[in-house]
Short mmCIF file of C-alpha atoms in Angstrom, two decimals:
data_model
loop_
_atom_site.label_atom_id
_atom_site.label_comp_id
_atom_site.label_asym_id
_atom_site.label_seq_id
_atom_site.Cartn_x
_atom_site.Cartn_y
_atom_site.Cartn_z
CA MET N 1276 -47.65 -1.33 15.25
CA SER N 1277 -49.58 -4.52 14.38
CA LEU N 1278 -52.68 -4.84 12.03
CA ASN N 1279 -54.56 -7.56 10.28
CA ILE N 1280 -54.73 -5.75 6.83
CA ASN N 1281 -57.15 -8.40 5.55
CA GLY N 1282 -55.55 -8.27 2.03
CA ASP N 1283 -55.26 -5.23 -0.42
CA LEU N 1284 -51.84 -4.34 1.26
CA ALA N 1285 -50.58 -2.61 -1.94
CA LEU N 1286 -53.70 -0.41 -2.17
CA ASN N 1287 -53.87 0.40 1.67
CA LEU N 1288 -50.35 1.62 1.61
CA LEU N 1289 -51.42 4.47 -0.42
CA CYS N 1290 -53.92 5.49 2.39
CA PRO N 1291 -52.56 8.71 4.03
CA THR N 1292 -53.66 7.51 7.64
CA LEU N 1293 -51.70 4.36 7.34
CA GLN N 1294 -48.55 6.07 5.79
CA ARG N 1295 -48.70 8.43 8.96
CA GLN N 1296 -49.03 5.34 11.24
CA ILE N 1297 -46.25 3.66 9.55
CA CYS N 1298 -43.82 6.83 9.71
CA ASN N 1299 -44.63 7.17 13.47
CA SER N 1300 -43.57 3.39 14.13
CA ALA N 1301 -40.08 1.69 14.06
CA VAL N 1302 -41.68 -1.70 13.32
CA VAL N 1303 -44.92 -2.44 11.57
CA LEU N 1304 -46.40 -5.93 11.53
CA PHE N 1305 -49.17 -6.88 9.06
CA GLN N 1306 -51.20 -10.08 9.07
CA GLU N 1307 -53.24 -11.58 6.23
CA THR N 1308 -51.45 -9.78 3.46
CA HIS N 1309 -52.41 -12.35 0.86
CA LEU N 1310 -49.04 -11.95 -0.90
CA GLY N 1311 -47.32 -14.39 -2.99
CA PRO N 1312 -43.57 -15.02 -3.15
CA ASN N 1313 -41.66 -11.81 -4.21
CA ASP N 1314 -45.02 -9.81 -4.35
CA HIS N 1315 -43.49 -7.40 -1.57
CA GLU N 1316 -40.89 -6.32 -4.18
CA SER N 1317 -43.50 -4.18 -5.84
CA LEU N 1318 -44.95 -2.46 -2.82
CA ASP N 1319 -44.80 1.15 -2.56
CA ILE N 1320 -43.04 1.37 0.88
CA PRO N 1321 -42.28 4.71 2.72
CA SER N 1322 -38.50 5.61 2.59
CA GLY N 1323 -36.39 4.45 5.43
CA TYR N 1324 -37.98 0.98 5.78
CA GLN N 1325 -37.03 -2.53 4.78
CA VAL N 1326 -39.65 -5.17 4.17
CA VAL N 1327 -39.53 -8.76 5.56
CA SER N 1328 -42.26 -10.73 4.06
CA HIS N 1329 -43.16 -14.39 4.94
CA THR N 1330 -45.79 -15.96 2.55
CA ARG N 1331 -47.46 -19.20 2.44
CA THR N 1332 -46.04 -22.10 0.09
CA TYR N 1333 -49.10 -23.93 -1.33
CA ARG N 1334 -49.17 -27.40 -2.68
CA THR N 1335 -51.51 -26.39 -5.65
CA ILE N 1336 -50.03 -25.40 -8.94
CA PHE N 1337 -52.13 -22.17 -9.24
CA PRO N 1338 -52.76 -20.96 -5.78
CA HIS N 1339 -54.90 -18.10 -4.68
CA PHE N 1340 -52.79 -16.63 -1.93
CA HIS N 1341 -54.22 -15.93 1.51
CA GLY N 1342 -52.78 -15.55 5.11
CA GLY N 1343 -49.17 -14.35 4.93
CA VAL N 1344 -47.28 -11.98 7.40
CA LEU N 1345 -45.00 -8.94 6.68
CA ALA N 1346 -42.93 -6.52 8.67
CA LEU N 1347 -41.56 -3.24 7.85
CA ILE N 1348 -38.45 -2.30 9.95
CA ALA N 1349 -36.84 1.05 10.25
CA ASP N 1350 -33.41 0.93 8.47
CA ASN N 1351 -31.57 2.07 11.73
CA LEU N 1352 -32.57 -1.20 13.55
CA ALA N 1353 -30.43 -4.25 13.90
CA VAL N 1354 -32.53 -7.25 13.43
CA THR N 1355 -32.17 -10.92 12.37
CA ARG N 1356 -34.98 -12.68 10.53
CA ARG N 1357 -34.88 -16.29 12.13
CA LEU N 1358 -35.72 -18.34 9.15
CA ASP N 1359 -34.91 -21.37 11.25
CA LEU N 1360 -37.84 -20.69 13.57
CA CYS N 1361 -40.38 -19.28 10.99
CA SER N 1362 -43.24 -21.42 9.61
CA PRO N 1363 -46.31 -20.59 7.56
CA ASP N 1364 -47.92 -17.29 8.90
CA ILE N 1365 -45.43 -17.08 11.77
CA LEU N 1366 -42.42 -14.69 11.31
CA VAL N 1367 -39.87 -14.64 14.09
CA LEU N 1368 -37.60 -11.62 14.36
CA GLU N 1369 -34.75 -11.16 16.80
CA PHE N 1370 -33.77 -7.84 18.05
CA GLU N 1371 -30.94 -6.85 20.59
CA HIS N 1372 -33.15 -7.13 23.55
CA PHE N 1373 -36.09 -9.29 22.63
CA PHE N 1374 -37.60 -11.63 20.05
CA LEU N 1375 -40.70 -10.53 18.26
CA VAL N 1376 -43.14 -12.90 16.67
CA ASN N 1377 -45.65 -11.79 14.17
CA ALA N 1378 -48.49 -14.39 13.81
CA TYR N 1379 -51.65 -15.01 12.00
CA ILE N 1380 -53.50 -18.10 13.14
CA LEU N 1381 -56.44 -19.38 11.17
CA PRO N 1382 -59.92 -19.51 12.67
CA GLU N 1383 -60.60 -22.70 14.63
CA TYR N 1384 -61.57 -25.50 12.39
CA HIS N 1385 -60.33 -23.94 9.08
CA LYS N 1386 -58.37 -26.12 6.97
CA TRP N 1387 -54.77 -25.61 6.72
CA ASP N 1388 -53.29 -28.79 5.07
CA SER N 1389 -52.84 -27.05 1.72
CA PHE N 1390 -49.96 -24.84 2.99
CA SER N 1391 -48.74 -26.54 6.23
CA ASP N 1392 -47.62 -29.76 7.55
CA SER N 1393 -49.13 -29.39 10.92
CA ASP N 1394 -51.73 -27.34 12.90
CA PRO N 1395 -50.49 -23.63 12.88
CA PHE N 1396 -51.38 -23.14 16.48
CA GLN N 1397 -49.25 -26.27 17.32
CA LYS N 1398 -46.47 -24.56 15.21
CA LEU N 1399 -46.88 -21.44 17.32
CA GLU N 1400 -46.71 -23.42 20.55
CA ASP N 1401 -43.52 -25.13 19.57
CA THR N 1402 -41.99 -21.73 18.47
CA LEU N 1403 -42.92 -19.93 21.79
CA MET N 1404 -41.66 -22.86 24.02
CA LEU N 1405 -38.29 -22.61 22.25
CA LEU N 1406 -38.01 -18.90 22.43
CA SER N 1407 -39.23 -18.97 26.02
CA SER N 1408 -36.28 -21.27 26.98
CA THR N 1409 -33.81 -18.63 25.85
CA GLY N 1410 -34.58 -16.39 28.75
CA LYS N 1411 -34.64 -13.40 26.30
CA GLY N 1412 -37.57 -10.94 26.10
CA LEU N 1413 -40.29 -12.36 23.91
CA PHE N 1414 -43.36 -10.47 22.37
CA LEU N 1415 -46.01 -12.08 20.30
CA MET N 1416 -48.09 -9.99 18.29
CA GLY N 1417 -50.90 -10.67 15.75
CA ASP N 1418 -54.39 -12.04 15.02
CA LEU N 1419 -54.60 -15.32 16.86
CA ASN N 1420 -58.26 -15.88 16.33
CA ALA N 1421 -58.64 -16.75 20.03
CA ARG N 1422 -61.15 -15.07 22.57
CA THR N 1423 -59.84 -15.07 26.02
CA GLY N 1424 -62.61 -13.14 27.67
CA ASN N 1425 -61.59 -11.29 30.95
CA HIS N 1426 -59.17 -14.20 31.87
CA SER N 1427 -55.73 -13.50 32.59
CA PRO N 1428 -53.07 -16.35 32.68
CA LEU N 1429 -51.02 -15.14 35.40
CA HIS N 1430 -53.60 -13.85 37.70
CA THR N 1431 -53.32 -15.01 41.27
CA THR N 1432 -53.91 -13.78 44.70
CA ASN N 1433 -50.30 -13.17 45.19
CA ASN N 1434 -49.79 -11.82 41.82
CA PRO N 1435 -52.73 -9.76 40.72
CA SER N 1436 -52.71 -9.08 36.94
CA PRO N 1437 -56.46 -8.71 36.23
CA ARG N 1438 -57.66 -7.91 32.81
CA LEU N 1439 -60.84 -6.04 31.64
CA SER N 1440 -62.06 -6.66 28.02
CA GLU N 1441 -65.13 -5.57 26.23
CA ASP N 1442 -65.27 -9.23 24.71
CA ALA N 1443 -66.49 -11.38 27.73
CA VAL N 1444 -66.59 -14.65 25.55
CA ILE N 1445 -63.97 -17.26 25.88
CA SER N 1446 -63.59 -19.78 22.90
CA THR N 1447 -61.97 -23.20 22.87
CA ARG N 1448 -58.84 -21.76 21.16
CA GLY N 1449 -58.83 -19.02 23.87
CA ARG N 1450 -58.58 -21.67 26.56
CA ALA N 1451 -55.80 -23.21 24.83
CA LEU N 1452 -53.87 -19.78 24.45
CA LEU N 1453 -54.40 -19.20 28.18
CA GLU N 1454 -53.00 -22.56 29.03
CA LEU N 1455 -50.01 -22.11 26.98
CA CYS N 1456 -49.42 -18.70 28.51
CA ARG N 1457 -49.70 -20.08 31.78
CA GLN N 1458 -47.21 -22.79 31.08
CA LEU N 1459 -44.76 -20.44 29.60
CA THR N 1460 -45.38 -17.47 32.13
CA LEU N 1461 -46.57 -15.19 29.39
CA ASP N 1462 -48.96 -12.34 30.04
CA ILE N 1463 -51.65 -10.90 27.90
CA LEU N 1464 -51.33 -7.21 27.70
CA ASN N 1465 -54.75 -6.37 26.24
CA GLY N 1466 -56.92 -5.03 29.00
CA ASN N 1467 -54.37 -5.65 31.58
CA SER N 1468 -54.42 -3.09 34.24
CA ARG N 1469 -50.64 -3.26 34.84
CA PHE N 1470 -50.02 -1.55 31.52
CA PRO N 1471 -50.78 2.05 30.62
CA GLY N 1472 -53.03 2.94 27.69
CA GLN N 1473 -56.40 2.21 26.17
CA HIS N 1474 -56.25 -1.49 25.23
CA SER N 1475 -59.56 -3.17 26.50
CA GLY N 1476 -61.59 -2.65 23.36
CA LEU N 1477 -62.49 -5.14 20.48
CA THR N 1478 -60.06 -5.68 17.68
CA SER N 1479 -62.10 -7.55 15.17
CA PHE N 1480 -65.39 -6.19 13.36
CA HIS N 1481 -67.12 -8.62 11.29
CA ALA N 1482 -70.82 -8.71 9.98
CA ARG N 1483 -71.20 -11.76 12.12
CA GLY N 1484 -70.01 -9.89 15.22
CA SER N 1485 -67.17 -8.24 17.04
CA ALA N 1486 -64.45 -9.80 19.13
CA THR N 1487 -61.08 -9.34 20.60
CA VAL N 1488 -58.63 -11.76 18.67
CA ASP N 1489 -55.54 -9.48 18.03
CA TYR N 1490 -53.18 -9.57 20.97
CA VAL N 1491 -49.91 -8.35 22.38
CA ILE N 1492 -48.47 -11.12 24.54
CA ALA N 1493 -45.16 -10.80 26.33
CA ASN N 1494 -42.96 -12.66 28.90
CA LEU N 1495 -41.72 -11.07 32.05
CA ALA N 1496 -38.45 -9.73 30.55
CA ALA N 1497 -40.40 -8.24 27.63
CA SER N 1498 -43.21 -6.75 29.98
CA ALA N 1499 -40.60 -4.67 31.74
CA LEU N 1500 -39.89 -2.84 28.59
CA VAL N 1501 -43.50 -1.89 27.92
CA ARG N 1502 -44.40 1.98 28.28
CA MET N 1503 -47.99 1.97 26.61
CA LEU N 1504 -50.20 -0.12 24.59
CA THR N 1505 -53.07 1.44 22.60
CA ILE N 1506 -55.93 -0.01 20.35
CA SER N 1507 -56.76 2.26 17.79
CA PRO N 1508 -60.30 3.32 16.64
CA LEU N 1509 -61.53 1.35 13.67
CA PHE N 1510 -62.28 4.54 11.73
CA ASP N 1511 -59.85 7.17 11.19
CA GLU N 1512 -60.36 11.01 11.43
CA ASP N 1513 -61.75 11.29 8.05
CA GLY N 1514 -64.23 8.42 8.81
CA ASP N 1515 -62.27 5.83 6.51
CA MET N 1516 -61.71 2.20 7.63
CA ILE N 1517 -58.38 0.87 6.50
CA SER N 1518 -59.28 -2.79 7.70
CA ASP N 1519 -62.01 -4.52 9.62
CA HIS N 1520 -59.43 -5.04 12.45
CA ALA N 1521 -58.14 -2.21 14.70
CA ALA N 1522 -54.45 -1.60 14.86
CA LEU N 1523 -52.42 -2.27 18.21
CA PHE N 1524 -49.70 0.26 18.95
CA LEU N 1525 -47.15 -0.79 21.45
CA SER N 1526 -44.60 1.67 22.93
CA LEU N 1527 -41.35 0.39 24.66
CA ASN N 1528 -38.81 1.87 26.90
CA LEU N 1529 -35.38 0.40 25.57
CA PRO N 1530 -32.04 0.56 26.99
CA ALA N 1531 -29.49 2.60 25.13
CA PRO N 1532 -28.29 0.87 22.01
CA SER N 1533 -24.94 -0.83 21.71
CA HIS N 1534 -22.25 0.84 19.65
CA SER N 1535 -22.81 -1.82 17.00
CA SER N 1536 -25.39 -4.44 15.96
CA THR N 1537 -22.72 -7.15 16.99
CA LYS N 1538 -22.86 -6.01 20.63
CA ARG N 1539 -25.88 -8.08 21.11
CA LYS N 1540 -25.70 -11.65 22.58
CA GLN N 1541 -25.05 -14.10 19.67
CA SER N 1542 -26.44 -17.60 19.46
CA LYS N 1543 -23.72 -19.99 18.30
CA PHE N 1544 -25.71 -21.29 15.43
CA ARG N 1545 -26.29 -17.96 13.96
CA PHE N 1546 -22.70 -17.25 12.82
CA PRO N 1547 -21.97 -17.50 9.14
CA PRO N 1548 -18.92 -19.28 7.92
CA LEU N 1549 -15.96 -17.21 9.32
CA PRO N 1550 -12.66 -16.15 7.50
CA THR N 1551 -9.23 -17.28 8.72
CA HIS N 1552 -7.21 -14.80 6.72
CA THR N 1553 -5.93 -12.83 9.61
CA GLU N 1554 -4.91 -13.13 13.13
CA LEU N 1555 -8.06 -11.48 14.27
CA ASP N 1556 -9.93 -14.01 12.29
CA ARG N 1557 -8.42 -16.79 13.97
CA LEU N 1558 -8.72 -15.17 17.41
CA LEU N 1559 -12.42 -14.93 16.83
CA ILE N 1560 -12.83 -18.55 15.99
CA GLU N 1561 -10.94 -19.56 19.14
CA VAL N 1562 -13.18 -17.30 21.24
CA LEU N 1563 -16.45 -19.11 19.75
CA ASN N 1564 -14.70 -22.54 20.16
CA SER N 1565 -14.40 -21.73 23.76
CA LYS N 1566 -18.16 -20.88 24.10
CA GLU N 1567 -19.04 -24.19 22.47
CA ALA N 1568 -16.76 -26.01 24.68
CA CYS N 1569 -18.25 -24.59 27.66
CA ASP N 1570 -21.67 -25.65 26.57
CA ALA N 1571 -20.42 -29.14 25.96
CA ARG N 1572 -18.86 -29.20 29.51
CA LYS N 1573 -22.40 -28.46 30.89
CA LEU N 1574 -23.90 -31.32 29.01
CA GLY N 1575 -21.02 -33.63 30.00
CA ARG N 1576 -21.68 -32.89 33.73
CA LEU N 1577 -25.34 -33.32 33.31
CA TYR N 1578 -25.32 -36.73 31.21
CA GLY N 1579 -22.01 -38.12 32.43
CA PRO N 1580 -19.10 -39.66 30.39
CA THR N 1581 -19.41 -42.23 27.50
CA TYR N 1582 -17.86 -45.68 27.99
CA ASP N 1583 -19.23 -47.76 25.12
CA THR N 1584 -19.90 -47.21 21.36
CA SER N 1585 -21.37 -49.60 18.70
CA GLN N 1586 -23.07 -49.48 15.16
CA PRO N 1587 -25.91 -47.00 16.24
CA ILE N 1588 -29.59 -48.31 16.56
CA SER N 1589 -31.94 -46.17 14.35
CA VAL N 1590 -35.28 -45.35 15.61
CA TYR N 1591 -37.94 -42.83 14.32
CA ILE N 1592 -40.25 -41.16 16.83
CA ASP N 1593 -43.18 -38.73 16.24
CA GLY N 1594 -45.91 -37.23 18.39
CA SER N 1595 -49.46 -36.58 17.23
CA CYS N 1596 -52.45 -34.71 18.62
CA HIS N 1597 -56.11 -34.85 17.41
CA GLY N 1598 -58.03 -31.86 18.22
CA ASN N 1599 -54.89 -30.19 19.43
CA GLY N 1600 -55.77 -27.27 21.81
CA THR N 1601 -59.35 -28.23 22.27
CA ASP N 1602 -61.05 -29.82 25.40
CA VAL N 1603 -61.37 -33.22 23.30
CA ALA N 1604 -57.74 -33.33 22.44
CA ARG N 1605 -56.19 -36.85 22.15
CA ALA N 1606 -52.42 -37.07 22.12
CA GLY N 1607 -50.43 -40.20 20.86
CA ALA N 1608 -46.69 -41.27 20.51
CA GLY N 1609 -45.28 -43.36 17.89
CA VAL N 1610 -42.02 -45.28 18.00
CA TYR N 1611 -40.77 -47.02 14.78
CA PHE N 1612 -37.66 -49.27 14.73
CA GLY N 1613 -38.42 -50.99 11.36
CA PRO N 1614 -40.74 -53.16 9.48
CA ASN N 1615 -42.43 -55.78 11.71
CA SER N 1616 -40.11 -54.83 14.60
CA SER N 1617 -41.57 -56.02 17.97
CA ARG N 1618 -40.39 -52.83 19.46
CA ASN N 1619 -42.50 -50.65 17.34
CA MET N 1620 -44.98 -48.76 19.51
CA ALA N 1621 -48.26 -46.86 19.18
CA LEU N 1622 -49.13 -45.31 22.61
CA ARG N 1623 -51.63 -42.87 24.16
CA VAL N 1624 -49.91 -40.12 26.03
CA PRO N 1625 -50.60 -39.70 29.72
CA GLY N 1626 -51.25 -36.34 31.11
CA ALA N 1627 -51.65 -33.24 29.07
CA GLN N 1628 -52.96 -33.93 25.59
CA THR N 1629 -50.58 -32.09 23.44
CA ASN N 1630 -48.36 -32.84 20.31
CA ASN N 1631 -45.31 -31.68 22.11
CA ARG N 1632 -45.89 -34.21 25.04
CA GLY N 1633 -46.45 -36.84 22.35
CA GLU N 1634 -43.05 -36.30 20.94
CA ALA N 1635 -41.35 -36.23 24.31
CA TYR N 1636 -43.06 -39.41 25.30
CA ALA N 1637 -42.01 -41.27 22.32
CA LEU N 1638 -38.35 -40.41 23.07
CA LEU N 1639 -38.83 -41.65 26.57
CA LYS N 1640 -40.48 -45.11 25.48
CA ALA N 1641 -37.77 -45.69 22.81
CA LEU N 1642 -34.86 -45.16 25.36
CA GLN N 1643 -36.82 -47.69 27.64
CA VAL N 1644 -36.33 -50.60 25.16
CA ILE N 1645 -32.66 -49.95 23.87
CA HIS N 1646 -29.77 -51.38 25.84
CA THR N 1647 -27.72 -48.86 27.63
CA ASP N 1648 -24.57 -49.89 26.06
CA GLU N 1649 -25.93 -49.54 22.36
CA SER N 1650 -25.35 -46.27 20.49
CA ILE N 1651 -28.58 -44.70 19.14
CA SER N 1652 -29.60 -42.60 16.46
CA VAL N 1653 -33.04 -40.92 17.16
CA TYR N 1654 -34.85 -39.17 14.12
CA SER N 1655 -37.46 -36.67 14.93
CA ASP N 1656 -38.93 -33.79 13.37
CA SER N 1657 -39.36 -32.01 16.80
CA LEU N 1658 -37.00 -29.16 17.20
CA TYR N 1659 -38.65 -28.63 20.54
CA VAL N 1660 -37.47 -32.14 21.88
CA ILE N 1661 -34.02 -31.85 20.20
CA GLN N 1662 -33.31 -28.54 21.64
CA THR N 1663 -34.50 -29.29 25.19
CA ILE N 1664 -32.33 -32.32 25.41
CA THR N 1665 -29.17 -30.98 23.75
CA VAL N 1666 -29.29 -27.33 24.67
CA SER N 1667 -31.36 -26.16 27.57
CA ALA N 1668 -31.38 -29.44 29.76
CA PRO N 1669 -28.72 -28.27 32.12
CA GLN N 1670 -30.65 -25.00 32.88
CA HIS N 1671 -33.90 -26.86 33.34
CA ALA N 1672 -32.29 -29.40 35.57
CA ALA N 1673 -31.04 -26.64 37.75
CA GLN N 1674 -34.43 -25.13 38.02
CA GLY N 1675 -36.07 -28.36 39.03
CA TRP N 1676 -37.63 -29.11 35.64
CA ARG N 1677 -40.25 -26.42 35.85
CA LEU N 1678 -41.43 -26.40 32.38
CA PRO N 1679 -44.09 -27.94 30.26
CA ASN N 1680 -43.76 -31.77 30.16
CA GLY N 1681 -40.88 -31.41 32.71
CA ASP N 1682 -41.92 -34.76 34.37
CA ILE N 1683 -41.14 -36.62 31.07
CA PHE N 1684 -37.97 -34.64 30.32
CA LYS N 1685 -36.60 -35.38 33.76
CA ASP N 1686 -36.94 -39.03 33.30
CA ILE N 1687 -35.50 -38.94 29.82
CA VAL N 1688 -32.33 -37.18 31.21
CA ARG N 1689 -32.13 -39.83 33.87
CA LEU N 1690 -32.31 -42.60 31.30
CA ILE N 1691 -29.58 -41.02 29.42
CA GLN N 1692 -27.44 -40.60 32.57
CA ILE N 1693 -27.47 -44.54 33.15
CA ARG N 1694 -26.55 -45.11 29.53
CA THR N 1695 -22.79 -45.89 28.65
CA ALA N 1696 -23.26 -45.41 24.95
CA PRO N 1697 -24.01 -42.14 22.99
CA ILE N 1698 -27.29 -40.86 21.67
CA CYS N 1699 -27.62 -38.61 18.64
CA LEU N 1700 -30.80 -36.74 18.08
CA ILE N 1701 -31.30 -36.19 14.21
CA GLN N 1702 -33.85 -33.67 12.83
CA VAL N 1703 -35.87 -34.76 9.95
CA LYS N 1704 -38.55 -32.77 7.83
CA GLY N 1705 -41.81 -34.16 8.85
CA HIS N 1706 -44.42 -35.19 5.99
CA SER N 1707 -41.68 -35.12 3.39
CA GLY N 1708 -41.59 -38.56 2.13
CA ASN N 1709 -39.26 -40.13 4.58
CA ASN N 1710 -41.10 -43.45 4.82
CA HIS N 1711 -39.53 -44.40 8.28
CA HIS N 1712 -40.68 -41.26 9.79
CA ASP N 1713 -44.15 -41.38 8.23
CA GLN N 1714 -44.60 -44.77 9.88
CA ALA N 1715 -43.62 -43.25 13.29
CA ASP N 1716 -46.33 -40.63 12.46
CA ARG N 1717 -48.79 -43.36 11.55
CA LEU N 1718 -48.04 -45.12 14.84
CA ALA N 1719 -48.70 -41.73 16.70
CA ASN N 1720 -52.07 -41.30 15.09
CA ILE N 1721 -52.98 -44.86 15.96
CA GLY N 1722 -51.92 -44.00 19.70
CA ALA N 1723 -53.93 -40.97 19.74
CA ASP N 1724 -57.12 -42.98 19.06
CA CYS N 1725 -56.36 -45.55 21.91
CA PRO N 1726 -58.25 -45.41 25.16
CA GLU N 1727 -57.33 -42.66 27.80
CA VAL N 1728 -54.43 -43.87 30.04
CA PRO N 1729 -53.79 -43.06 33.77
CA ALA N 1730 -51.80 -40.07 34.85
CA TYR N 1731 -47.98 -40.10 34.25
CA GLN N 1732 -45.94 -41.80 37.07
CA SER N 1733 -42.34 -41.02 37.32
CA LEU N 1734 -39.91 -43.96 36.45
CA LEU N 1735 -37.89 -45.63 39.27
CA ILE N 1736 -34.43 -45.17 37.64
CA PRO N 1737 -31.57 -46.29 39.47
CA LEU N 1738 -28.31 -44.05 39.88
CA PRO N 1739 -25.52 -44.66 37.49
CA ILE N 1740 -23.14 -47.46 38.64
CA PRO N 1741 -19.62 -46.20 39.51
CA THR N 1742 -17.04 -47.78 37.29
CA ASN N 1743 -13.28 -47.77 36.91
CA ARG N 1744 -13.44 -48.32 33.21
CA PRO N 1745 -11.71 -45.56 31.08
CA SER N 1746 -14.24 -43.27 29.45
CA LEU N 1747 -14.17 -42.18 25.78
CA PRO N 1748 -13.47 -38.46 26.23
CA ASN N 1749 -13.67 -37.46 22.59
CA LEU N 1750 -17.23 -38.99 22.26
CA LEU N 1751 -20.03 -36.86 23.53
CA LYS N 1752 -22.81 -38.86 25.20
CA VAL N 1753 -25.51 -36.38 23.63
CA SER N 1754 -25.26 -34.59 20.32
CA ALA N 1755 -27.71 -33.29 17.68
CA LYS N 1756 -27.76 -32.87 13.97
CA LEU N 1757 -30.12 -30.30 12.79
CA LEU N 1758 -31.41 -29.39 9.31
CA GLN N 1759 -29.54 -26.86 7.69
CA VAL N 1760 -31.84 -23.76 7.17
CA PRO N 1761 -30.41 -20.44 5.53
CA VAL N 1762 -30.67 -17.41 7.98
CA THR N 1763 -31.35 -13.96 6.53
CA GLU N 1764 -29.78 -11.33 8.58
CA LYS N 1765 -30.10 -7.56 8.22
CA ARG N 1766 -27.27 -5.69 10.02
CA LEU N 1767 -26.25 -2.22 10.55
CA THR N 1768 -23.22 -1.33 8.06
CA LEU N 1769 -19.71 -1.73 9.76
CA ARG N 1770 -16.74 -0.05 8.60
CA ALA N 1771 -14.75 -3.13 8.07
CA ASP N 1772 -14.65 -7.14 8.61
CA THR N 1773 -11.83 -6.54 11.14
CA LEU N 1774 -14.17 -3.98 13.18
CA SER N 1775 -16.78 -6.76 13.13
CA SER N 1776 -14.39 -9.43 14.41
CA LEU N 1777 -13.17 -7.07 17.26
CA ASN N 1778 -16.58 -6.17 18.48
CA ILE N 1779 -17.71 -9.73 18.49
CA ILE N 1780 -14.74 -10.84 20.51
CA GLU N 1781 -15.07 -7.88 22.88
CA THR N 1782 -18.73 -8.85 23.48
CA LEU N 1783 -17.94 -12.61 24.05
CA THR N 1784 -15.18 -12.01 26.38
CA GLY N 1785 -16.81 -9.32 28.41
CA ASN N 1786 -15.42 -7.34 31.55
CA VAL N 1787 -12.90 -5.37 29.62
CA THR N 1788 -10.71 -3.44 31.94
CA GLU N 1789 -9.81 0.23 31.66
CA SER N 1790 -6.24 -0.54 30.18
CA SER N 1791 -7.34 -3.40 27.83
CA ASN N 1792 -10.30 -1.09 26.78
CA ASN N 1793 -7.70 1.36 25.48
CA LYS N 1794 -6.00 -1.28 23.33
CA TRP N 1795 -9.57 -2.40 22.13
CA ASN N 1796 -10.24 1.41 20.92
CA GLY N 1797 -6.81 1.61 19.64
CA ALA N 1798 -7.09 -1.50 17.56
CA LYS N 1799 -10.54 -0.45 16.31
CA ASN N 1800 -9.28 2.84 15.10
CA LEU N 1801 -6.35 1.46 12.99
#
């Protein structure tokens, strides 16, 4: 269930209708909770649920809280709150079979600089791009303040996916949302004839007019799990109105649950520090290290070996987009080497005018002006660029770079391939007082105001020159350093740490034979 509660959450939780709806749902998402930090601790929550609240952090001393998102999750569900992917008004939850994003995006042209470093819709774009690259199921639910009319992002002659909506209007934000869905192969379920249920109705009812702005959006893997979608009536059977938004009820057909929460696929950066007290603990660490080594080999095959190393050249990059998501968007790229450096650049971005493209274009231009035998430290606030280059590049290369900004990423990879020295991508926090990165941001904004440039043309990059020189096998050509963000995880209770370790090892090794399965079960029952 997903509902924009429009404030007064504590009072509305006393409503019998809402209580019944909550008790009939395994996961309940609320937008516009208007809660401050720790306010959720005083809420009267039905038994059997845990609360995950994500509030705004204001820069003012005595803020009046608005926005905010919250989730009620049944105690028997294994879920991870992905703090590393959350941002103001955007909550990311990871379940065994899919990611679930609970989002509230301010109406167009509303001010957000009092609680966010960048445009919340751009933050949502970044988050969805990262989650889409994992290949896992992805649901986006919430109030996006976008009107998409009857348009369907995936509707083609060969792939009919028509939509019928009572709101025929399409807004600027709606066009941006449709384009984002097209790029990431996401489908809008509201009014989509492929999905059972009554879901073509309006969702927002204001004095100034009614509209459809609350959505369920899913990728192909998640769409296959959908059993039914329903948009509830605005008034309950007693004639009462809980909110000026209608609730969306999504029903899923899920595979049988694993024996424990640890059976789901684990991301290497989600593991907490592991103990080394027992032989099983040490075996678990060996398995994890072998997984990391496999990923490193894939990157090594893509980028090639390292032959040279030097004192790293430091460069700060940033992207900017004025009017991001609108028809008049203007994107820029900033490259900053230092005060008065002749290599500093303020560039207008060719092609699609988005902040993400500006970030990628800045990295491309930086690589072009640094000698291939010089080590590089690139400082960027774009997790999207860092993850694409250091995690998902082998997969995208194998698929022909069919992703947003794939033309630029393809050339970035080719520039790295002809390098003989390493590059390290270092994540920094944007707009946090880092003067060098602030200068890159300033240059990116200047670039966004530059005149429009011709469409992007792929670079003519020669193949790497074969050499008989010995490589530096212990020095990765491409690496990353990410900001350390705490991850809050809610797990099912296990009997002991040893059982947890055994389950993780079993999951990672896979293909357990019948004889070895007996050994696993015997060990677990010790």
